[in-house]
PDB file of C-alpha atoms in Angstrom:
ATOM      1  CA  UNK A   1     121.337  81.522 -23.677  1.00 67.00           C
ATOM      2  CA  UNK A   2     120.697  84.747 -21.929  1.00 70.00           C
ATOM      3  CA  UNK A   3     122.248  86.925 -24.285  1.00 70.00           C
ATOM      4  CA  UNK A   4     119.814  85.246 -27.165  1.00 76.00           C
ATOM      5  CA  UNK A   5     116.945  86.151 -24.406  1.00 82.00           C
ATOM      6  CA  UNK A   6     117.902  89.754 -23.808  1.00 76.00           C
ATOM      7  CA  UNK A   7     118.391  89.963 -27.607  1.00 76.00           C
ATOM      8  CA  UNK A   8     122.125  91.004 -27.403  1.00 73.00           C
ATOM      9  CA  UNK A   9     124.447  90.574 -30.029  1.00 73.00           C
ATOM     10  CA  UNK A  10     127.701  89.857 -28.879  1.00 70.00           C
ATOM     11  CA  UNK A  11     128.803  91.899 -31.779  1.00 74.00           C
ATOM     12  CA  UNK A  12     127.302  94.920 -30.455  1.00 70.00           C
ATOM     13  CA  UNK A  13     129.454  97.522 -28.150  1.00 72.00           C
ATOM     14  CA  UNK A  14     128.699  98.190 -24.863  1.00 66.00           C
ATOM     15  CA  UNK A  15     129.076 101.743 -22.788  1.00 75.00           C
ATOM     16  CA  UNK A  16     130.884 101.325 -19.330  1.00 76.00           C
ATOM     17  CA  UNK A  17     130.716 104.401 -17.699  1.00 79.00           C
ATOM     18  CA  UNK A  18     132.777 104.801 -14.292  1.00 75.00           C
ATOM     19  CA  UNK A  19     131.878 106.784 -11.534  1.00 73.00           C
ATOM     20  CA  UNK A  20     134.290 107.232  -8.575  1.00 69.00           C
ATOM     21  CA  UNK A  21     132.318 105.859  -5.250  1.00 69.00           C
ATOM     22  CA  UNK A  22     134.588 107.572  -2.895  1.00 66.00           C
ATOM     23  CA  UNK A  23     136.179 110.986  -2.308  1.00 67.00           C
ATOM     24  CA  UNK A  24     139.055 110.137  -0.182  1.00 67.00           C
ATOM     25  CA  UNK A  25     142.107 108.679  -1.297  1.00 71.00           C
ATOM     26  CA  UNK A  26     143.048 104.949   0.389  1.00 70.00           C
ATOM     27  CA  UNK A  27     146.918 104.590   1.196  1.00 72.00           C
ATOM     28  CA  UNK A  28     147.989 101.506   2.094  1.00 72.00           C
ATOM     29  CA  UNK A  29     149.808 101.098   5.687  1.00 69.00           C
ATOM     30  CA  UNK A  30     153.207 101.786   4.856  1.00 71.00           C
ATOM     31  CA  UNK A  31     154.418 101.350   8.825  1.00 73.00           C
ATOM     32  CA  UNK A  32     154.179  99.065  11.301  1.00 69.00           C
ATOM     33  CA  UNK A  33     151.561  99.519  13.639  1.00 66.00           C
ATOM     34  CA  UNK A  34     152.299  98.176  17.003  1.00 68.00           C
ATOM     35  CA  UNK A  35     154.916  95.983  18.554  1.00 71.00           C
ATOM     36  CA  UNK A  36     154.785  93.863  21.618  1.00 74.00           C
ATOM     37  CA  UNK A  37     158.885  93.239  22.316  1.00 77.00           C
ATOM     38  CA  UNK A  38     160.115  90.359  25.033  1.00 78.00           C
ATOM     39  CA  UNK A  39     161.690  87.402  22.548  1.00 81.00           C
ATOM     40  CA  UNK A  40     165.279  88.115  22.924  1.00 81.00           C
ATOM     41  CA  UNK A  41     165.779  86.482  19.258  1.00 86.00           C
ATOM     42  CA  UNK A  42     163.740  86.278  15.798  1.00 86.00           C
ATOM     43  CA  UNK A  43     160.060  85.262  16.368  1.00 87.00           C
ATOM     44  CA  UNK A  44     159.730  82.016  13.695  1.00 91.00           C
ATOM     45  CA  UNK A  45     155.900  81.116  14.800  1.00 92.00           C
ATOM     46  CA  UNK A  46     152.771  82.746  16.010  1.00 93.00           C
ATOM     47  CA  UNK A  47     149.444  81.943  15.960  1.00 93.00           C
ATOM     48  CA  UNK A  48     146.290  83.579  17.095  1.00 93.00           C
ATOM     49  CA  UNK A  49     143.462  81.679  19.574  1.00 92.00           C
ATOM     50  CA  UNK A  50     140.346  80.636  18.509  1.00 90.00           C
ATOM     51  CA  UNK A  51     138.754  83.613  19.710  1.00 89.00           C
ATOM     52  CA  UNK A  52     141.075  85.997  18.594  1.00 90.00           C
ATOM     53  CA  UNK A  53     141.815  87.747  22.300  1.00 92.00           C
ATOM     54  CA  UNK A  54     145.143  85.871  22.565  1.00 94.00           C
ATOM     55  CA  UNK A  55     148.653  85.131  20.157  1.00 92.00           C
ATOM     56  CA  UNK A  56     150.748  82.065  21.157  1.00 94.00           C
ATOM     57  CA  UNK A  57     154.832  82.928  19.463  1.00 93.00           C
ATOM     58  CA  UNK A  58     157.559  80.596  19.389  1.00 92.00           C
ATOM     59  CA  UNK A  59     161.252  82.174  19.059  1.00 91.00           C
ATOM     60  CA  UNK A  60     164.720  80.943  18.580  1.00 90.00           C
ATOM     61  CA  UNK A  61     165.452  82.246  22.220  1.00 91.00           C
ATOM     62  CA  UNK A  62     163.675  78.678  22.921  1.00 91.00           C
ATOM     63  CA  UNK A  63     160.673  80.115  24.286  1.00 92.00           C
ATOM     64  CA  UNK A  64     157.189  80.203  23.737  1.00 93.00           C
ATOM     65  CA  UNK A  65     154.656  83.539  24.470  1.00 93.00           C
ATOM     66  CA  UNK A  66     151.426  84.118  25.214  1.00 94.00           C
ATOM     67  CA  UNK A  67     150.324  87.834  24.434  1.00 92.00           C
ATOM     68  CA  UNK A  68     147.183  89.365  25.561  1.00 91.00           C
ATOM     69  CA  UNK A  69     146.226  91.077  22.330  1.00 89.00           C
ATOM     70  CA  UNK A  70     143.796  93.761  24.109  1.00 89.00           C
ATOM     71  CA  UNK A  71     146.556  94.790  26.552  1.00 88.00           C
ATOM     72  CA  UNK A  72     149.431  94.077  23.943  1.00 86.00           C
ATOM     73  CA  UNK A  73     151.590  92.583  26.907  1.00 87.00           C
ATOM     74  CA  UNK A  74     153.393  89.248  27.364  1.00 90.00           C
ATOM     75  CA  UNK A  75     151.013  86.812  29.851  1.00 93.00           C
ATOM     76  CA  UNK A  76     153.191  83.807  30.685  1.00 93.00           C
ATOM     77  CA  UNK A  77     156.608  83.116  29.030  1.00 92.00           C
ATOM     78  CA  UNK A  78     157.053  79.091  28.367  1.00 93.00           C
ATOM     79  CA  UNK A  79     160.222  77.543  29.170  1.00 93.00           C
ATOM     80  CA  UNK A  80     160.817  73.953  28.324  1.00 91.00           C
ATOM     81  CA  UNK A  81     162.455  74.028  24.695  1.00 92.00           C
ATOM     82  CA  UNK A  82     166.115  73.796  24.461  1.00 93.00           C
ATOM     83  CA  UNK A  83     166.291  74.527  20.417  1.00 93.00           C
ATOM     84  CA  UNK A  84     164.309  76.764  18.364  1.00 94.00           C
ATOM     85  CA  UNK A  85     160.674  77.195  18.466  1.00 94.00           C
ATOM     86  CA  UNK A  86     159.349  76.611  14.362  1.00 94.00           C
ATOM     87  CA  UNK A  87     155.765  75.403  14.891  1.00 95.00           C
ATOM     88  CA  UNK A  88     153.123  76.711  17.521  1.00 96.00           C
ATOM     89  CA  UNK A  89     148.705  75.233  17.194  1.00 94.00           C
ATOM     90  CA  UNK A  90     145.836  75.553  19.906  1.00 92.00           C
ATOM     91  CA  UNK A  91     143.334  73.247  19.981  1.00 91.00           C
ATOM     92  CA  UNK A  92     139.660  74.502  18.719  1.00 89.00           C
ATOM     93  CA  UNK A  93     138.514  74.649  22.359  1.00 88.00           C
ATOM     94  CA  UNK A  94     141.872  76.983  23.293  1.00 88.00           C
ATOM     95  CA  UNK A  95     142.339  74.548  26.145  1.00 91.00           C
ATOM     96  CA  UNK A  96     145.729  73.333  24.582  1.00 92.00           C
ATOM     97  CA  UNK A  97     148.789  74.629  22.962  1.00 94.00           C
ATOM     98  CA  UNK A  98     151.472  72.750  21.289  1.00 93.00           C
ATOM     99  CA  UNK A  99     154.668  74.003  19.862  1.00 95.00           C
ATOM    100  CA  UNK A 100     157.247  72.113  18.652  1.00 94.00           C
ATOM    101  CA  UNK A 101     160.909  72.984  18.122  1.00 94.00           C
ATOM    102  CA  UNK A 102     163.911  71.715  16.180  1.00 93.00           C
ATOM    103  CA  UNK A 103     165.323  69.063  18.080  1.00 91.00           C
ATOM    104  CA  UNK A 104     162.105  67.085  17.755  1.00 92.00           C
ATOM    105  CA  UNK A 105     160.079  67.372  20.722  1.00 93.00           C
ATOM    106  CA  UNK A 106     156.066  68.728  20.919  1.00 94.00           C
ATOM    107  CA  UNK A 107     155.472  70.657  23.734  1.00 93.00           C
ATOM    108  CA  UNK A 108     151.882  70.826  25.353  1.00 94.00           C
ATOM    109  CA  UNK A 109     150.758  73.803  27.428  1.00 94.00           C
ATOM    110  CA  UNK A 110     148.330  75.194  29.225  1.00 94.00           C
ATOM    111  CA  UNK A 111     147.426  78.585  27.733  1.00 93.00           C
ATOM    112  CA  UNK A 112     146.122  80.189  31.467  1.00 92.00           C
ATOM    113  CA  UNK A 113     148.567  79.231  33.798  1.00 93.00           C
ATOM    114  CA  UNK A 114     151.811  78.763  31.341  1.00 92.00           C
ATOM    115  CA  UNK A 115     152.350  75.416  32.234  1.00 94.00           C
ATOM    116  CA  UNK A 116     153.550  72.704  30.509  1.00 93.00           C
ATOM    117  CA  UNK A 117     151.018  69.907  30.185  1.00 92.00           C
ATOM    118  CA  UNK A 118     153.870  67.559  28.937  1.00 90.00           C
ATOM    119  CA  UNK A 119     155.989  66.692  26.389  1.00 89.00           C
ATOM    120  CA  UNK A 120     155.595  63.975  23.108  1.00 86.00           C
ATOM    121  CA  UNK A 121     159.248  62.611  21.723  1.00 88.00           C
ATOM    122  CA  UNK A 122     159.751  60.227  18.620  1.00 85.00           C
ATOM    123  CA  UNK A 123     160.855  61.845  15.693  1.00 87.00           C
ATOM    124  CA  UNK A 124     164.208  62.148  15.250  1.00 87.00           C
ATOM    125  CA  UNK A 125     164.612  65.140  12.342  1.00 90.00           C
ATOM    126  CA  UNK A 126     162.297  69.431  13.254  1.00 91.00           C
ATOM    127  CA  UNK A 127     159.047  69.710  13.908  1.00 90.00           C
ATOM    128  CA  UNK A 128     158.327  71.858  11.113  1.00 90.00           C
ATOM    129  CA  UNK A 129     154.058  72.197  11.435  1.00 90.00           C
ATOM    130  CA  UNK A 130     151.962  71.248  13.846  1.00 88.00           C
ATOM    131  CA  UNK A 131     147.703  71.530  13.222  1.00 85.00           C
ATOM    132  CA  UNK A 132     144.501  71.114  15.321  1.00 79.00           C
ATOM    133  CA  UNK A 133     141.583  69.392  14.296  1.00 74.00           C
ATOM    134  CA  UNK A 134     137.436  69.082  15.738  1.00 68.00           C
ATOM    135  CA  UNK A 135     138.280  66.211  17.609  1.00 60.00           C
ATOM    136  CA  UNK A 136     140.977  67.716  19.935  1.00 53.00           C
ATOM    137  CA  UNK A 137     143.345  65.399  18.545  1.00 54.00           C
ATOM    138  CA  UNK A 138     146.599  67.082  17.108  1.00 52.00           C
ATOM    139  CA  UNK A 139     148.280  65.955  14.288  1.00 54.00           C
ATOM    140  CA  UNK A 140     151.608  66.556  13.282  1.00 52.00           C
TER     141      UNK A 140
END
């Protein structure tokens, strides 16, 4: 074992001496930072792009956002949804967003003009997740 090679005894006590690295004291954030208001009710979904430039947020005003993050402003609101927005996913090549809502329909959209691409209907009970995988497909 190594200890045997560095002829250790786990018997034997061992000094630990700390030295403080830094001089400044870390507080954690204790406030929010920035805000970017336009849902007119609770926001129950977001979800950044692949790149990390945009945010897609679903609300129970029935609508879904697209935010540019670098100007912190609304760039198309979505209307389609007539219950609440739970679940929002791009796809990997940020081409497509779906969001899906309680009364069971998935929205598709397209994330530069803010329209909707369609609509997929079958299930009966929320859409409560919605994910994206590397084949463009999306799966519930």
């Amino acid at each position: 074992s190594h200890l045997q090679k560095q002829k250790v005894s786990v018997e034997q006590c061992l000094r630990i001496v700390y030295m403080p690295q830094a001089v400044f004291r870390v507080r954690p954030v204790a406030r929010c930072t920035a805000s970017m208001p336009g849902h007119s009710e609770s926001v129950l979904a977001v979800q950044f792009s692949p790149n990390g430039r945009y945010l897609a947020s679903g609300s129970g005003d029935t609508t879904l956002r697209f935010w540019d993050l670098s100007t912190q402003l609304p760039k198309h609101e979505c209307k389609g949804h007539r219950n609440w927005v739970l679940c929002v996913s791009w796809s990997p090549d940020a081409v497509v967003v779906a969001s899906g809502d309680m009364d069971g329909t998935i929205w598709l959209w397209d994330p530069v003009s803010g329209k909707p691409h369609g609509t997929c209907k079958g299930h009966s009970k929320w859409i409560t997740s919605l994910v994206s995988n590397s084949s463009r497909r999306l799966t519930e």
